[in-house]
Coordinates of C-alpha atoms in Angstrom, one line a residue:
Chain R
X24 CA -3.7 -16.1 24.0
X25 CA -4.1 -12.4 22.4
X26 CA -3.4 -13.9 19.2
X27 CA -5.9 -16.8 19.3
X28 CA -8.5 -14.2 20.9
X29 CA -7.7 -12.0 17.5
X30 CA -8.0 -15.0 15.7
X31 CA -11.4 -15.8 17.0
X32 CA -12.5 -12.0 16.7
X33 CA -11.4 -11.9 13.1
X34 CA -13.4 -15.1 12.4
X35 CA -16.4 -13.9 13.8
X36 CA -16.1 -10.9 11.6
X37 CA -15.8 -12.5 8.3
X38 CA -18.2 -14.8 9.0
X39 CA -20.6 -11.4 9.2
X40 CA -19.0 -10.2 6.1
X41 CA -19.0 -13.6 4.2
X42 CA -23.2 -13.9 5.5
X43 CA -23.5 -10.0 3.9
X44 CA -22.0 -11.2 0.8
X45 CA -23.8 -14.5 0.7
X46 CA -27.3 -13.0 1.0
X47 CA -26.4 -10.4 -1.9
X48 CA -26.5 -12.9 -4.2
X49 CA -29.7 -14.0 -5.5
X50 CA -29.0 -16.7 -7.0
X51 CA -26.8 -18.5 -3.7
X52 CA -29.9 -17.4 -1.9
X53 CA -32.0 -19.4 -4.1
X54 CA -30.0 -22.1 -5.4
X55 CA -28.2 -23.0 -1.1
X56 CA -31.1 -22.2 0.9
X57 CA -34.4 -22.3 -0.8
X58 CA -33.8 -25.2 -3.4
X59 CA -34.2 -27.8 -0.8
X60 CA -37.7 -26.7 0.1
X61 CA -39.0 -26.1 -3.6
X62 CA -37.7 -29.9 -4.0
X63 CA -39.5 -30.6 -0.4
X64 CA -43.0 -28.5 -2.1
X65 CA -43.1 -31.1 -5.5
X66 CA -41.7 -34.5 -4.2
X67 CA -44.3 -34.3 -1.1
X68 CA -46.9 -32.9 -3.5
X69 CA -46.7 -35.5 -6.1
X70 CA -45.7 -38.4 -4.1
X71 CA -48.8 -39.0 -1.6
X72 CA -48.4 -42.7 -1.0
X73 CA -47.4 -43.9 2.8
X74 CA -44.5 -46.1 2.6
X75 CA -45.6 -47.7 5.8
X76 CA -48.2 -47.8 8.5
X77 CA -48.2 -43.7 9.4
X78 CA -45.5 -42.8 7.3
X79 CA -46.0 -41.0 4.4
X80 CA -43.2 -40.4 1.9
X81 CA -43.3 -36.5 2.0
X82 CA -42.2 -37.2 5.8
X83 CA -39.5 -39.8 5.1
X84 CA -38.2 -36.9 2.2
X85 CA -37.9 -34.1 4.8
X86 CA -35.9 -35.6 7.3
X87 CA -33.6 -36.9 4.0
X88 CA -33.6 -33.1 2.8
X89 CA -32.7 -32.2 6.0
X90 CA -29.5 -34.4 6.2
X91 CA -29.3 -33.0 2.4
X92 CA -29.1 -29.0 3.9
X93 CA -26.1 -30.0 5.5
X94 CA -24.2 -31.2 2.1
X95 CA -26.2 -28.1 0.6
X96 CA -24.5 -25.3 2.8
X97 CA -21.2 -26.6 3.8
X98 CA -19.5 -29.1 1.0
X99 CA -21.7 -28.0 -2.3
X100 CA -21.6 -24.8 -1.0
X101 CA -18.1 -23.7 -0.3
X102 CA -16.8 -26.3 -3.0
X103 CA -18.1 -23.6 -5.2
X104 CA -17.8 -20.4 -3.6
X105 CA -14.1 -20.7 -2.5
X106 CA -12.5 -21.4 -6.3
X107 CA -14.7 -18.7 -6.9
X108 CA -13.0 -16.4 -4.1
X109 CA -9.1 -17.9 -5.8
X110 CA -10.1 -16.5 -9.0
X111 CA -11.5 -13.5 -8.6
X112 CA -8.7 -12.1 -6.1
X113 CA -10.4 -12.8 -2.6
X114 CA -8.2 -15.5 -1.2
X115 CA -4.8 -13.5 -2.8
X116 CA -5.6 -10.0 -1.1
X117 CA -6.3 -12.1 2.2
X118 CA -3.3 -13.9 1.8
X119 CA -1.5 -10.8 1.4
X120 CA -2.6 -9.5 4.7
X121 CA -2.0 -9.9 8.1
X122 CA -4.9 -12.2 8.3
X123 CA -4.4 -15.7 9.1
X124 CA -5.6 -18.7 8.0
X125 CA -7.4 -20.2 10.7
X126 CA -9.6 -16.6 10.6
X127 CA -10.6 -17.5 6.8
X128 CA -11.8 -20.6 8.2
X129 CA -13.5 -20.0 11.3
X130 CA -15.5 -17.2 9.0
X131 CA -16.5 -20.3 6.9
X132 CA -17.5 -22.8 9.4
X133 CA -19.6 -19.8 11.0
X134 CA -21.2 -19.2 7.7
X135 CA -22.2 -22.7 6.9
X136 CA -23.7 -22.5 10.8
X137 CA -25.9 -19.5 10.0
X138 CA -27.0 -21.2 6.7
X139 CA -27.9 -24.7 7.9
X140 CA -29.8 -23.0 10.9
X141 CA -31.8 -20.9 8.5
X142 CA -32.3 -23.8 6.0
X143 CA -33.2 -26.8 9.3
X144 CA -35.7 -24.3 10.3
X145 CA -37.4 -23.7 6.7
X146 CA -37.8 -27.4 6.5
X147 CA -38.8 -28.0 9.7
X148 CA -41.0 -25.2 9.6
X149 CA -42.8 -26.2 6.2
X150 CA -42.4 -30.0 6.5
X151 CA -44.5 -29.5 9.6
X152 CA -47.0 -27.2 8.6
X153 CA -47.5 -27.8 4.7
X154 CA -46.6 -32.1 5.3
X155 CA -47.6 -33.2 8.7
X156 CA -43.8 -33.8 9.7
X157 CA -44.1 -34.6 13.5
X158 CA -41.6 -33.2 15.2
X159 CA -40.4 -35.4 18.2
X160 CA -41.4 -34.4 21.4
X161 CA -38.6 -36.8 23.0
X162 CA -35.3 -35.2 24.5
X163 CA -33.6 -37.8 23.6
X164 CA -34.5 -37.7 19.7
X165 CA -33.6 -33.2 20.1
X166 CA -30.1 -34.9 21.7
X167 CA -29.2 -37.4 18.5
X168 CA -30.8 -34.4 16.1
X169 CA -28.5 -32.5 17.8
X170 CA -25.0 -34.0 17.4
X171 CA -26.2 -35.4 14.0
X172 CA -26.4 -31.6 12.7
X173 CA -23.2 -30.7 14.3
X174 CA -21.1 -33.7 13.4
X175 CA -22.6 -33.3 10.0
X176 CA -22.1 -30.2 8.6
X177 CA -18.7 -30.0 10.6
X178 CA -18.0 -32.7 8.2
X179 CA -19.8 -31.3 5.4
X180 CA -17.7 -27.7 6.1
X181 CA -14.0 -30.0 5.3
X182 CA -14.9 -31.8 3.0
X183 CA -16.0 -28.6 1.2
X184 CA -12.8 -27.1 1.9
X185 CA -10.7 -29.9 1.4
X186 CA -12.8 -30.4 -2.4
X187 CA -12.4 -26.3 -2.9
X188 CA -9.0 -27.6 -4.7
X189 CA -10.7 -29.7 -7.4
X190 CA -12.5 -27.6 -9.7
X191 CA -10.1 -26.0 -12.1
X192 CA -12.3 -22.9 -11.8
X193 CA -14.6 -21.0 -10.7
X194 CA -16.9 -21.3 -13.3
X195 CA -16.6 -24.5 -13.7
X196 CA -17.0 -25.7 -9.9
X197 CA -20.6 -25.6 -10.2
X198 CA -20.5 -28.3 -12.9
X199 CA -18.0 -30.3 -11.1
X200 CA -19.2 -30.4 -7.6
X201 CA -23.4 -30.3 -8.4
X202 CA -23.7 -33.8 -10.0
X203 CA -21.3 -35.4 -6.7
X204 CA -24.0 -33.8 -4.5
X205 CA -27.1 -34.8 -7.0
X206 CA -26.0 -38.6 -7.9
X207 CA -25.2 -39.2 -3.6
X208 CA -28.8 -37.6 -3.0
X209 CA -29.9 -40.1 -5.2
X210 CA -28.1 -43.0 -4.1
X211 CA -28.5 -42.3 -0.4
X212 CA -32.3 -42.1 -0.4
X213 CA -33.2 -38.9 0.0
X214 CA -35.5 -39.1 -3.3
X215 CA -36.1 -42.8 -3.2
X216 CA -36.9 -45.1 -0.1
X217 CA -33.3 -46.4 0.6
X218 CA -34.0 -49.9 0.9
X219 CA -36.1 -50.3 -2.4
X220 CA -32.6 -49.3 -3.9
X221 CA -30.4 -51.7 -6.1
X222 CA -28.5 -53.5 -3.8
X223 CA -24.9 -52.5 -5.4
X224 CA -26.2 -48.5 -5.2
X225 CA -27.1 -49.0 -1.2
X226 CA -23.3 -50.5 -0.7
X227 CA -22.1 -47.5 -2.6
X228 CA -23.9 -44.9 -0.7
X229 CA -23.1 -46.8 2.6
X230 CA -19.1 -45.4 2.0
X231 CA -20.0 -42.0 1.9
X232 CA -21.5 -39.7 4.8
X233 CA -24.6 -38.5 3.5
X234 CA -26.4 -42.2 3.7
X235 CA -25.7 -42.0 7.3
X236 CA -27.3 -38.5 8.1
X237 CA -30.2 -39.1 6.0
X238 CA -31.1 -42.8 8.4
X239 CA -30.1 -41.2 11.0
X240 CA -32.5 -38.1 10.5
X241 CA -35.2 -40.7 9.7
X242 CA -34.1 -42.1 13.1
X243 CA -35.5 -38.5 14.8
X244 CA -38.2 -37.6 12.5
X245 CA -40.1 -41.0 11.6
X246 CA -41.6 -43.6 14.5
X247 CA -39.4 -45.9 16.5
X248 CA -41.1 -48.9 14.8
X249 CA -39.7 -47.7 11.3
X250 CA -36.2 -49.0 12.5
X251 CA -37.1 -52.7 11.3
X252 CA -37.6 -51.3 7.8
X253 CA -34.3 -49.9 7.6
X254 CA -31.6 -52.4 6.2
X255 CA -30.0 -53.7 9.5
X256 CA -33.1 -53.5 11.2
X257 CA -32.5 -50.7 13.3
X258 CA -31.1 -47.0 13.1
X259 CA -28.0 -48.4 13.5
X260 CA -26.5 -44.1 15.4
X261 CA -23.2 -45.7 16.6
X262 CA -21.8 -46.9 13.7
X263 CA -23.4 -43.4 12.0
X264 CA -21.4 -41.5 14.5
X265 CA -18.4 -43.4 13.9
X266 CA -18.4 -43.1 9.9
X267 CA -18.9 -39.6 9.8
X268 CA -16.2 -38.9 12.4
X269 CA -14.0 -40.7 10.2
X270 CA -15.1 -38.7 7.2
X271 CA -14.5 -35.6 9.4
X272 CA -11.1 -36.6 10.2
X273 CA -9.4 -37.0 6.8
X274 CA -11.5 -34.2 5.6
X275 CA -9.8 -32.1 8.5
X276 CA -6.3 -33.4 7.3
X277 CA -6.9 -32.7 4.2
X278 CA -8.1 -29.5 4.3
X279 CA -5.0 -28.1 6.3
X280 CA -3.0 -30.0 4.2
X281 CA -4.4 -28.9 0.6
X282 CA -5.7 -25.6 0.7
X283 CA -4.2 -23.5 -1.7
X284 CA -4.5 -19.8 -2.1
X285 CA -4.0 -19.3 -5.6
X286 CA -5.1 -21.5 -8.7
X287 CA -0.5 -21.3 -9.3
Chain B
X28 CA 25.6 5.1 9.1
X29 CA 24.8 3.4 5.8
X30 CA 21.8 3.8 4.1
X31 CA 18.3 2.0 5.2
X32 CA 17.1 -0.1 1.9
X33 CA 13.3 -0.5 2.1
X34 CA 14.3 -3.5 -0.6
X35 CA 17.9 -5.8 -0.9
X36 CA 17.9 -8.4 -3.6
X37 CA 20.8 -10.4 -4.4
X38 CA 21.2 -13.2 -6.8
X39 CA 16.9 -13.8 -7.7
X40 CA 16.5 -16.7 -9.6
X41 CA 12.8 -17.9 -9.9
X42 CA 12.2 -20.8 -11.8
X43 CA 9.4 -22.7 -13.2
X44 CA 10.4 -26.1 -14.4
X45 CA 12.7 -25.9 -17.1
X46 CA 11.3 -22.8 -17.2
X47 CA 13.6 -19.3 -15.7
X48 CA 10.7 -16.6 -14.8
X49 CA 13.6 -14.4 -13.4
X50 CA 17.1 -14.8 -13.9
X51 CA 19.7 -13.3 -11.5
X52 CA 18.2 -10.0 -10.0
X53 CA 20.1 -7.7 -7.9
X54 CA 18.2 -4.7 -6.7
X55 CA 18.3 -1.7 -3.9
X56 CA 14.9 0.3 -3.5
X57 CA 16.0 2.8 -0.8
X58 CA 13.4 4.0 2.0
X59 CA 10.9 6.6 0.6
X60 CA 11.6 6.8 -3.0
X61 CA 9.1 5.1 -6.1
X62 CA 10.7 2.4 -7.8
X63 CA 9.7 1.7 -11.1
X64 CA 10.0 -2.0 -12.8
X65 CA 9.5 -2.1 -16.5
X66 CA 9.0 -4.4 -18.7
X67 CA 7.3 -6.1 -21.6
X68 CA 4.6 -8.5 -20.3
X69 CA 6.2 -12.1 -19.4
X70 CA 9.5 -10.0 -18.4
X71 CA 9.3 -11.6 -15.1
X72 CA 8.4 -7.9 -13.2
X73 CA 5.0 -9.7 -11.4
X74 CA 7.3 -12.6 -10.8
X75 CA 9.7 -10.9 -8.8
X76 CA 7.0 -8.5 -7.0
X77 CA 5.1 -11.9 -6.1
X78 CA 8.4 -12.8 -4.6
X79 CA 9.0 -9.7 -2.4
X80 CA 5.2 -9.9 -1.4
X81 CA 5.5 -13.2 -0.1
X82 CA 3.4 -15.1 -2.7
X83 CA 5.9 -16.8 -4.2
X84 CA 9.0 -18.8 -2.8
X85 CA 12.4 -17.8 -4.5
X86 CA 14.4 -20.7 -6.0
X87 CA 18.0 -19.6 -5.0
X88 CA 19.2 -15.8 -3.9
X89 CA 18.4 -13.1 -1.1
X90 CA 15.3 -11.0 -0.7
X91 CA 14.7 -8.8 2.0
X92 CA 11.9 -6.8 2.4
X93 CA 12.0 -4.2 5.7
X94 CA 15.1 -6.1 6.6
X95 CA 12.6 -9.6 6.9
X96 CA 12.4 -12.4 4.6
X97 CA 9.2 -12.4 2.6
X98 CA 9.3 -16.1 2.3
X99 CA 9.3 -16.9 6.5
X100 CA 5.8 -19.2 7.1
X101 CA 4.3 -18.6 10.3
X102 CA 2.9 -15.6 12.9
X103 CA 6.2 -13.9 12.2
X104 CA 5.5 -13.2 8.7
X105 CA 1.7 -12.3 9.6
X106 CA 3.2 -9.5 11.6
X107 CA 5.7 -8.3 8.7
X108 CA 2.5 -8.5 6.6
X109 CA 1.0 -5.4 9.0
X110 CA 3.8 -3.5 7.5
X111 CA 3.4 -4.1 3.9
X112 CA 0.4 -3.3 1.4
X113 CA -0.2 -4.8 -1.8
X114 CA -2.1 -3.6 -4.7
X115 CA -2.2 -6.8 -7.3
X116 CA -3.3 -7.0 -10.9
X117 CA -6.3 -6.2 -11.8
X118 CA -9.7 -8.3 -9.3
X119 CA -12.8 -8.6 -8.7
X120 CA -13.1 -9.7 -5.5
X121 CA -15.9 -8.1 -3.1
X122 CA -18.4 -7.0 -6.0
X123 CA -21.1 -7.1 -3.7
X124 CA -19.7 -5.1 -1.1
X125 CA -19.7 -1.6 -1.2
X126 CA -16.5 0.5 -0.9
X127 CA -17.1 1.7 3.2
X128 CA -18.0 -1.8 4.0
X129 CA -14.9 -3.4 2.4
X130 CA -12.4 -0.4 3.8
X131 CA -13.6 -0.9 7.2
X132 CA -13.8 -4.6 7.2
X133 CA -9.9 -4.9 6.0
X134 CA -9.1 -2.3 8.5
X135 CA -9.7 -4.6 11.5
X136 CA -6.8 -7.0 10.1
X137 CA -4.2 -4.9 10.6
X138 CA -2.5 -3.8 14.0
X139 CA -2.1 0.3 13.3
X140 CA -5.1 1.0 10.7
X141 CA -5.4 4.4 9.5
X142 CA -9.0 6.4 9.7
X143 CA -11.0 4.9 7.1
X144 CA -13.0 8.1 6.2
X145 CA -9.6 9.6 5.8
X146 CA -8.1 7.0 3.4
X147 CA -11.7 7.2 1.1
X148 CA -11.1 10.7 0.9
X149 CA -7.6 10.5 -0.1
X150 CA -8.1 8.2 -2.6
X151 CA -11.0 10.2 -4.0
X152 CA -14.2 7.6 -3.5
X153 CA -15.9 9.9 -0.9
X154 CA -19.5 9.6 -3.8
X155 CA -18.3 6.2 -4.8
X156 CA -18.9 5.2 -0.4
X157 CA -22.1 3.6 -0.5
X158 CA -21.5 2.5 -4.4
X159 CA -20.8 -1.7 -4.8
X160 CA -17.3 -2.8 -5.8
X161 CA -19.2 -4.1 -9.1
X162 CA -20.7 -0.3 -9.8
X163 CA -17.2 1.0 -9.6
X164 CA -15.4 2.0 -13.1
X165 CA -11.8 0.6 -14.0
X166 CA -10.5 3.6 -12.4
X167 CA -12.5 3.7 -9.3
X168 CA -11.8 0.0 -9.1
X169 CA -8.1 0.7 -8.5
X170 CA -8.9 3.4 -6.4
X171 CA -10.5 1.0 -3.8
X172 CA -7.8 -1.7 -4.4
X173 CA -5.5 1.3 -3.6
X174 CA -7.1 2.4 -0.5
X175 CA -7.3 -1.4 0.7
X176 CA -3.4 -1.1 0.4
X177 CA -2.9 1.3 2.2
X178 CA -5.4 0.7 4.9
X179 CA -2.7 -0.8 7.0
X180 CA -1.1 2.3 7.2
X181 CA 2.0 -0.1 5.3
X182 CA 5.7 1.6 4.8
X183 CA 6.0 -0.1 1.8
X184 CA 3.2 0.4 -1.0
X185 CA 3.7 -2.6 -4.0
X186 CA 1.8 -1.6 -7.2
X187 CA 1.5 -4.1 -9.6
X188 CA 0.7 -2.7 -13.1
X189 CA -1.9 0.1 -11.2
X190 CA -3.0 1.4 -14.7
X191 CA -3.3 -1.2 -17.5
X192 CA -6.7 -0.3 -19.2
X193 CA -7.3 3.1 -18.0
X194 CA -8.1 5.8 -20.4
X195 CA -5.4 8.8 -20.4
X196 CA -7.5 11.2 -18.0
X197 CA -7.7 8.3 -15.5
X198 CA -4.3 7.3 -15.2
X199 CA -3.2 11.2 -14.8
X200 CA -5.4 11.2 -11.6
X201 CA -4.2 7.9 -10.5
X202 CA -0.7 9.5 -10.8
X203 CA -1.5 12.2 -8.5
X204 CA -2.5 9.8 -5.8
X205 CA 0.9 8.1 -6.5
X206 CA 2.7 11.3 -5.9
X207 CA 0.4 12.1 -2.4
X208 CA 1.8 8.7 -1.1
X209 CA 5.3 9.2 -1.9
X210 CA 4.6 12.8 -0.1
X211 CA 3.8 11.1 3.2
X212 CA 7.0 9.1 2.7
X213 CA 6.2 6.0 1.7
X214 CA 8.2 3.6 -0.5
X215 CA 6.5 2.6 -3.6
X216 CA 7.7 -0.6 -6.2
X217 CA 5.6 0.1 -8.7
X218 CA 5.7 -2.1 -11.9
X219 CA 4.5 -1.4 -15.5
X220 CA 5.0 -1.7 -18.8
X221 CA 4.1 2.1 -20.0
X222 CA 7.4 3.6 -20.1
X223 CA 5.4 7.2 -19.5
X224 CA 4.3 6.1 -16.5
X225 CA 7.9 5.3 -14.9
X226 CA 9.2 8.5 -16.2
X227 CA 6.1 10.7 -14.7
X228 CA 6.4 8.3 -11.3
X229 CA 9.5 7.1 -10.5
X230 CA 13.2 8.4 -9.1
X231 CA 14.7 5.7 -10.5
X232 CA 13.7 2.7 -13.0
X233 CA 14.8 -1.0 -13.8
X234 CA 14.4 -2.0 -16.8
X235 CA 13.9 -5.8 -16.5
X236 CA 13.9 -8.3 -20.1
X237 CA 14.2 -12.3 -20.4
X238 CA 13.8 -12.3 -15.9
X239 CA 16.8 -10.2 -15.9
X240 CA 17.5 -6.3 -15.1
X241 CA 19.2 -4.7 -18.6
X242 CA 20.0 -1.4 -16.4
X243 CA 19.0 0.4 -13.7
X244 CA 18.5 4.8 -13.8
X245 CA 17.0 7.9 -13.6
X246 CA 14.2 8.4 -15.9
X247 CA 16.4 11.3 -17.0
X248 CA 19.9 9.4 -17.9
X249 CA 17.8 5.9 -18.6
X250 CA 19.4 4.2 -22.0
X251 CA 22.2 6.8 -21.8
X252 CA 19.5 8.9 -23.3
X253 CA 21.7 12.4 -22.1
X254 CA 24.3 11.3 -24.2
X255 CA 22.6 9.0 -27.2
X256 CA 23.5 10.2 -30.7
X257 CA 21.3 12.4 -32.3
X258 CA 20.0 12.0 -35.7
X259 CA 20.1 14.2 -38.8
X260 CA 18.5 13.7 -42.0
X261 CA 17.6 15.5 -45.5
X262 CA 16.4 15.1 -49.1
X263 CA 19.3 14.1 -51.3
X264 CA 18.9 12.1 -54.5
X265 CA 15.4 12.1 -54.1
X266 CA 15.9 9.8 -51.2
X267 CA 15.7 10.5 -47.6
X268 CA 19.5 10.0 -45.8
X269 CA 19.6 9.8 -42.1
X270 CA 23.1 9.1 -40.4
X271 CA 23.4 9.1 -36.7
X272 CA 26.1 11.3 -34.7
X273 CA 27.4 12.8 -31.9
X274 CA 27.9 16.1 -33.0
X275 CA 24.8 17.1 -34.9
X276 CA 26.2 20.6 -35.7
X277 CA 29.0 20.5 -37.2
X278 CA 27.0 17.5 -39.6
X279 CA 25.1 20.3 -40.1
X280 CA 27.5 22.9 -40.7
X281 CA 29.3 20.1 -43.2
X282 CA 25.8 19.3 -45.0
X283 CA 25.4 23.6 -45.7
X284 CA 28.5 23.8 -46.9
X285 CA 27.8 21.0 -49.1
X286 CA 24.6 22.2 -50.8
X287 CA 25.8 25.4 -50.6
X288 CA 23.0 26.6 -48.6
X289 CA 19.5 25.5 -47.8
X290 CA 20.1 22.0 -47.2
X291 CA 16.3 20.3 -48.1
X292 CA 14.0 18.7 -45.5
X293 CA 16.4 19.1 -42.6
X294 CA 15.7 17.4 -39.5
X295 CA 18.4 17.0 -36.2
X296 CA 16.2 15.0 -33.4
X297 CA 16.9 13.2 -30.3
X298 CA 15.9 9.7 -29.4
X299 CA 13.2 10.2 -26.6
X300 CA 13.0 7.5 -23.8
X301 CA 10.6 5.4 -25.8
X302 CA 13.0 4.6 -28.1
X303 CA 15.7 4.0 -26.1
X304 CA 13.9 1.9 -24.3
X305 CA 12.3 -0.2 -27.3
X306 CA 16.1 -0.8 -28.4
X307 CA 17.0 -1.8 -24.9
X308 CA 14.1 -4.6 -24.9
X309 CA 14.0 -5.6 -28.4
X310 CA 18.4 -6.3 -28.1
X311 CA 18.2 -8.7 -25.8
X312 CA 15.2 -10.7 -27.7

């Protein structure tokens, strides 16, 4: 119990440390948290049409940038930062103290927390101000938005760690791990209304999480009737739920199973 | 009662593939003395630290570190790591963190820290405190990498190659700081590939070559340096003659009697440690 309390209480400190660190950097600041709402200010700027009755594109893109955030600051995010952290000596000099692992990454899963709260709430904040985004008034929709965010970017934070052993370096993880993130935007329709998609990229996209999040954000953030438009009809949250849980779950394992210290 | 050995190594064989990073090491560091590894670069000295840090898993032989086995996964060997500190090869790890920040924030890993005003003045960064890791010069830099090694208030200090790059005044400060640790008794395995620096640092020194330890001495008797043959050489011929011997003064004595006096461009010298030790290396290439 003492140990998992220190544990915990080491976490929490990192997490304080790894947020110092994070908002030190200009270009993370930029590039993670503000990049989603520069994309937000020209694709509602330039794309005025509505795409149906009430439903304007620039509305449809938030609640896709949105489900975006959560790839953002958890798997683009710490696939970069941590073969950064092997190569410049962070994750040796940990692994050299009496720190343990689990404390690493608690302090990560906090950070990515911190981040996607701060990068929801610019979205939110100038979807809805600057792009008429109407935030639901429902519990239930809060409820789904909710677990969607959580179950998300707990997903997002594995699968980050668990891809933290691809890029050879630390340099070079930026190169390898941008274009994944970019080409699934794409394919998932965050810039483009999903089901005006080729049908071969939709059954692509449909394998990987970030399709779900974004339908299932539209399922908060656009009206009820919008469900018919979607490709089964409807917003189709169980099977959402269940995909992303599965995602979570091999992330998890490998994660654990993966994560190295040092690039040897 | 036998003596307490901070370090036992038996047998250390570390291989890479096909590949032997260390071949066969046996080694004693007792408690409280500075141990110096040297060695060319791709000896196998970082391997063998690595090893006795914990990093890296041995591939047959016995390595015990504070009578525990570095290698042991688990809680157990997060505890032995409170005991320990580690100062790696040269990082860059924290830039944007300044030097009190990153003190105090490694301080709350271990189970008996030390004051962390006291260990930035001890390691001489008190107007370096509020300065960014990325600010810091070489020197400083391994300053603060020193100071988060010792944070843990550790009994055992490992220094991996402390002062490649420094400039001469540098490294004779870091070498002061060496000497306050070992004066609050702790044990230091220091390894580098400056011989100076093993002779200034350490009580005793391994020379390690091709993963395996040629010999192990003071930096006084190192090479059989006390008792090497000296050598004497003069103009004769119009060529320079040197000959190597034992008993350089009765050479001498043979070479006056000889020329029948002055005999020209005398010189009797010793071999320092340098060369003994660049003969001891470049043997067993």
């Amino acid at each position: 119990m003492k140990f998992l309390g220190e544990t915990l209480r080491i976490g929490i400190l990192r997490s304080g440390l790894e947020l110092k660190q994070f908002l030190r950097q200009r270009e993370s600041v930029v590039f993670t948290l503000f990049f989603p709402v520069i994309l937000l200010f020209i694709f509602g700027t330039v794309f005025k049409d509505t795409i149906a009755p009430g439903v304007t594109f620039s509305q449809y893109f938030v609640a896709g940038m949105i489900a975006s955030g959560l790839v953002n600051t958890g798997f683009q995010q710490l696939a970069i930062t941590i073969p950064m952290e092997r190569d410049d000596g962070t994750l040796k000099r940990l692994r050299g103290t009496p720190m343990s692992v689990s404390s690493y990454f608690i302090g990560k899963a906090l950070l990515v927390t911190f981040l996607m709260i701060i990068q929801t709430a610019l979205l939110l904040f100038f979807g809805s101000v600057v792009f008429d985004l109407n935030l639901p008034t429902q519990a239930s929709l809060w409820w789904n938005f909710t677990w969607l965010v959580v179950l998300g970017s707990a997903c997002s934070t594995v699968l980050g760690i668990a891809f933290s052993v691809v890029p050879k370096s630390g340099r070079g993880a930026s190169a390898v791990v941008s274009p994944i993130v970019i080409i699934l935007q794409f394919f998932s329709g965050v810039f483009f209304v999903f089901t005006s998609l080729p049908n071969w990229m939709q059954q692509f996209a449909a394998i990987f999480p970030l399709k779900w999040l974004t339908q299932g954000m539209r399922s908060v953030f656009l009206p009820e009737e919008f469900a018919t438009q979607e490709v089964a009809g409807n917003w189709e949250l169980g099977k959402t739920a269940l995909v992303i849980s599965v995602w979570l779950a091999l992330g998890l394992i490998f994660a654990i199973k993966s994560f190295k210290w040092s690039r040897e | 009662m036998s003596i307490t050995h901070a370090i036992e190594v038996e047998g250390l064989v570390k291989k890479y593939g096909s590949k032997t990073a260390v071949d066969g090491i046996d080694l004693k560091v007792e408690t409280g003395e500075i141990f110096a590894l040297l060695g060319p670069n791709g000896a196998g000295k970082t391997t063998t630290v690595e090893i006795l840090e914990g990093y890296r898993k041995a591939s047959s032989g016995q390595v015990k570190v504070l009578d525990f086995d570095p290698a042991t996964k688990g809680s157990a060997g997060q505890r032995w790591r409170n005991r320990i500190g580690i100062v790696l090869q040269s990082t860059t790890d924290a830039a944007d963190l300044s030097v009190i920040e990153t003190i105090s924030h490694y301080a709350n890993y271990y189970e008996n820290p030390r004051d962390v005003e006291q260990v930035i003045d001890e390691v001489g960064l008190r107007e370096k405190i509020n300065a960014k890791a990325r600010e810091l010069s070489g020197g400083q830099r391994r300053r603060l990498d020193v100071a988060l090694g010792i944070i843990g208030s550790p009994e055992i200090l490992f220094l991996d190659e402390p002062t490649t790059g420094f400039d001469p005044e540098a490294r004779r400060s870091f070498w002061e700081l060496i000497r306050t640790l070992k004066a609050e008794g702790k044990t230091i395995l220091l390894t580098t590939h400056y011989l100076d620096e093993a002779q200034e640092l350490a009580d005793r020194v391994g020379v390690i070559n091709n993963g395996k330890i040629i010999e192990i001495g003071t930096p006084q008797t190192l090479g059989g340096r006390n008792t090497a043959p000296a050598k004497v050489s003069w103009l004769e011929n119009g060529k320079q003659q040197v000959i190597e011997t034992k008993d350089p003064t009765t050479e001498v004595i043979r070479l006056n009697q000889r020329f029948n006096g002055q005999i020209p461009e005398l010189e009797v010298s010793r071999p320092n440690l340098e060369e003994i030790y660049l003969k001891m290396i470049g043997e067993l290439k």
